[in-house]
Amino acid sequence: MKKFLTAACALGLLLSAAGCGNDDSAASAKTEKTAEDESKNLDLLKKDFNSITKEDWKKIHISKKDLNGAFEKMTETNSNGEKVVKKVEIKNNTVVITFNNSDGKSMENGLLAILFDQFLRALYKHSSYYDGSEPTIRFVDLDNQLVQESNKPLDDDNETDGSSQNSGKKS
């Protein structure tokens, strides 16, 4: 199940991010600042997530627009007719993912948080949002109950890593 969820989420995000093209007519009207916010080498994201090398990651840059598009794609109904993520928001250096359930810190939500954290953190750190500091990734349910929060990468072998994590509390 873990590999299926990882593959499904990764494929949806990668294809969404890679499918967002740059409009040539809009590119001519961009200022110097917006020119810095162009995606580069998104075709490298079409690989299996775990096969993207450090050298590949050095070449990848995701614009805010393309990353927002990928996050929006996460909220769509999947091929099984399920909507796993209700919304994704970026506030300052924090990404908040709201699962489309009220299950709190269930085993399913906990596993999804671990899987999503690694992937979302990598995308964020290669985007125009990244300011050099580690982002905080928060997962909540529909009742705004905190599932997982971390300001450093989660270890998928050990769910609690001593970072700023709380469970079972209202956010």
Short mmCIF file of C-alpha atoms in Angstrom, two decimals:
data_model
loop_
_atom_site.label_atom_id
_atom_site.label_comp_id
_atom_site.label_asym_id
_atom_site.label_seq_id
_atom_site.Cartn_x
_atom_site.Cartn_y
_atom_site.Cartn_z
CA MET A 1 0.00 0.00 0.00
CA LYS A 2 2.87 2.34 0.87
CA LYS A 3 4.49 1.94 -2.54
CA PHE A 4 1.14 2.41 -4.31
CA LEU A 5 0.37 5.61 -2.42
CA THR A 6 3.88 6.94 -3.00
CA ALA A 7 3.75 6.13 -6.69
CA ALA A 8 0.27 7.58 -7.15
CA CYS A 9 1.06 10.81 -5.33
CA ALA A 10 4.46 11.20 -6.94
CA LEU A 11 3.13 10.57 -10.42
CA GLY A 12 0.30 13.07 -10.03
CA LEU A 13 2.55 15.79 -8.68
CA LEU A 14 5.35 15.17 -11.11
CA LEU A 15 3.15 15.11 -14.17
CA SER A 16 1.33 18.20 -12.96
CA ALA A 17 4.54 20.10 -12.35
CA ALA A 18 6.11 18.90 -15.58
CA GLY A 19 2.97 19.66 -17.54
CA CYS A 20 2.94 23.31 -16.55
CA GLY A 21 4.62 25.07 -19.45
CA ASN A 22 5.93 28.56 -19.76
CA ASP A 23 3.89 30.85 -22.02
CA ASP A 24 6.27 32.50 -24.53
CA SER A 25 4.10 35.60 -24.97
CA ALA A 26 3.99 36.10 -21.21
CA ALA A 27 7.74 35.52 -20.95
CA SER A 28 8.48 38.60 -23.05
CA ALA A 29 6.51 40.80 -20.65
CA LYS A 30 8.19 39.50 -17.49
CA THR A 31 10.39 41.71 -15.36
CA GLU A 32 13.82 40.63 -14.12
CA LYS A 33 12.32 39.37 -10.84
CA THR A 34 9.71 37.20 -12.53
CA ALA A 35 12.35 35.93 -14.97
CA GLU A 36 14.03 34.35 -11.94
CA ASP A 37 10.78 32.50 -11.22
CA GLU A 38 10.82 30.28 -14.30
CA SER A 39 10.78 26.52 -14.01
CA LYS A 40 13.78 24.68 -15.36
CA ASN A 41 14.37 21.03 -16.25
CA LEU A 42 10.96 19.79 -15.07
CA ASP A 43 11.31 16.87 -17.47
CA LEU A 44 13.72 15.36 -14.90
CA LEU A 45 10.75 15.04 -12.52
CA LYS A 46 9.15 12.48 -14.83
CA LYS A 47 11.56 9.88 -13.44
CA ASP A 48 10.67 7.71 -10.48
CA PHE A 49 11.13 10.00 -7.46
CA ASN A 50 13.74 7.78 -5.83
CA SER A 51 15.80 7.63 -9.04
CA ILE A 52 16.28 11.41 -9.29
CA THR A 53 19.96 11.94 -8.53
CA LYS A 54 21.59 14.78 -6.63
CA GLU A 55 22.93 16.02 -9.95
CA ASP A 56 19.38 16.02 -11.38
CA TRP A 57 18.08 17.96 -8.37
CA LYS A 58 20.79 20.60 -8.89
CA LYS A 59 19.34 21.25 -12.36
CA ILE A 60 15.68 21.41 -11.30
CA HIS A 61 13.94 24.65 -10.42
CA ILE A 62 10.18 24.94 -9.92
CA SER A 63 8.45 28.30 -10.22
CA LYS A 64 5.90 29.34 -7.62
CA LYS A 65 3.21 29.07 -10.29
CA ASP A 66 4.18 25.52 -11.22
CA LEU A 67 4.51 24.39 -7.60
CA ASN A 68 1.10 25.87 -6.79
CA GLY A 69 -0.27 24.01 -9.83
CA ALA A 70 1.21 20.75 -8.56
CA PHE A 71 -0.28 21.35 -5.12
CA GLU A 72 -3.66 22.12 -6.71
CA LYS A 73 -3.42 18.86 -8.65
CA MET A 74 -3.00 17.02 -5.32
CA THR A 75 -6.51 18.10 -4.31
CA GLU A 76 -8.16 16.46 -7.31
CA THR A 77 -9.96 13.13 -7.18
CA ASN A 78 -7.60 10.23 -7.92
CA SER A 79 -8.20 7.30 -10.29
CA ASN A 80 -10.02 5.41 -7.50
CA GLY A 81 -12.53 8.24 -7.12
CA GLU A 82 -10.99 9.32 -3.80
CA LYS A 83 -9.91 12.78 -2.77
CA VAL A 84 -7.03 12.26 -0.32
CA VAL A 85 -6.00 15.90 0.11
CA LYS A 86 -8.55 18.67 0.70
CA LYS A 87 -6.15 21.60 0.30
CA VAL A 88 -2.51 22.63 0.36
CA GLU A 89 -1.47 26.08 1.54
CA ILE A 90 1.89 27.81 1.69
CA LYS A 91 2.26 30.43 4.40
CA ASN A 92 5.68 31.98 4.90
CA ASN A 93 8.03 29.00 5.24
CA THR A 94 5.27 26.53 6.13
CA VAL A 95 3.38 24.10 3.90
CA VAL A 96 0.03 23.01 5.37
CA ILE A 97 -1.62 19.90 3.90
CA THR A 98 -5.21 19.19 4.94
CA PHE A 99 -6.21 15.55 4.54
CA ASN A 100 -9.76 15.00 3.34
CA ASN A 101 -10.85 13.14 6.49
CA SER A 102 -11.43 13.65 10.20
CA ASP A 103 -9.31 10.69 11.26
CA GLY A 104 -6.75 12.68 13.25
CA LYS A 105 -3.54 10.77 13.85
CA SER A 106 -4.77 7.52 12.34
CA MET A 107 -2.27 5.04 10.96
CA GLU A 108 -3.25 5.96 7.39
CA ASN A 109 -2.77 9.68 7.99
CA GLY A 110 0.53 9.05 9.76
CA LEU A 111 1.86 6.97 6.85
CA LEU A 112 0.68 9.50 4.29
CA ALA A 113 2.36 12.29 6.24
CA ILE A 114 5.68 10.45 6.20
CA LEU A 115 5.41 9.71 2.48
CA PHE A 116 4.26 13.20 1.50
CA ASP A 117 6.82 14.96 3.71
CA GLN A 118 9.85 13.68 1.82
CA PHE A 119 8.35 14.42 -1.57
CA LEU A 120 6.86 17.83 -0.75
CA ARG A 121 10.01 18.94 1.04
CA ALA A 122 12.16 18.08 -2.00
CA LEU A 123 9.83 19.97 -4.36
CA TYR A 124 9.62 22.97 -2.04
CA LYS A 125 13.40 23.14 -1.60
CA HIS A 126 13.83 23.28 -5.39
CA SER A 127 11.22 25.98 -5.86
CA SER A 128 11.17 29.76 -5.83
CA TYR A 129 9.57 29.59 -2.37
CA TYR A 130 12.76 28.20 -0.82
CA ASP A 131 14.74 30.82 1.10
CA GLY A 132 17.57 28.59 2.31
CA SER A 133 15.92 27.55 5.57
CA GLU A 134 14.22 24.20 6.12
CA PRO A 135 10.44 24.50 5.62
CA THR A 136 7.92 23.36 8.20
CA ILE A 137 5.54 20.76 6.80
CA ARG A 138 2.22 20.45 8.69
CA PHE A 139 -0.45 17.83 8.14
CA VAL A 140 -3.93 18.35 9.58
CA ASP A 141 -7.30 16.67 9.13
CA LEU A 142 -10.65 18.32 8.29
CA ASP A 143 -11.23 19.07 11.98
CA ASN A 144 -7.89 20.92 11.99
CA GLN A 145 -6.45 18.23 14.27
CA LEU A 146 -2.68 18.11 13.88
CA VAL A 147 -1.50 14.83 12.37
CA GLN A 148 2.19 15.62 11.97
CA GLU A 149 4.39 18.71 11.94
CA SER A 150 8.09 18.82 11.29
CA ASN A 151 10.67 21.45 10.54
CA LYS A 152 13.17 18.86 9.32
CA PRO A 153 12.87 15.80 7.08
CA LEU A 154 10.97 12.90 8.59
CA ASP A 155 12.71 9.55 8.82
CA ASP A 156 10.37 7.02 7.22
CA ASP A 157 11.83 4.27 9.43
CA ASN A 158 11.07 6.17 12.64
CA GLU A 159 7.98 8.39 12.60
CA THR A 160 8.98 10.54 15.56
CA ASP A 161 12.28 12.25 15.05
CA GLY A 162 12.32 14.70 17.93
CA SER A 163 11.46 17.72 15.80
CA SER A 164 8.62 20.07 16.56
CA GLN A 165 5.88 17.48 16.35
CA ASN A 166 2.58 17.39 18.17
CA SER A 167 -0.25 14.94 17.85
CA GLY A 168 -3.85 14.98 18.83
CA LYS A 169 -4.00 18.72 19.48
CA LYS A 170 -6.16 21.24 17.70
CA SER A 171 -4.16 23.65 15.59
#
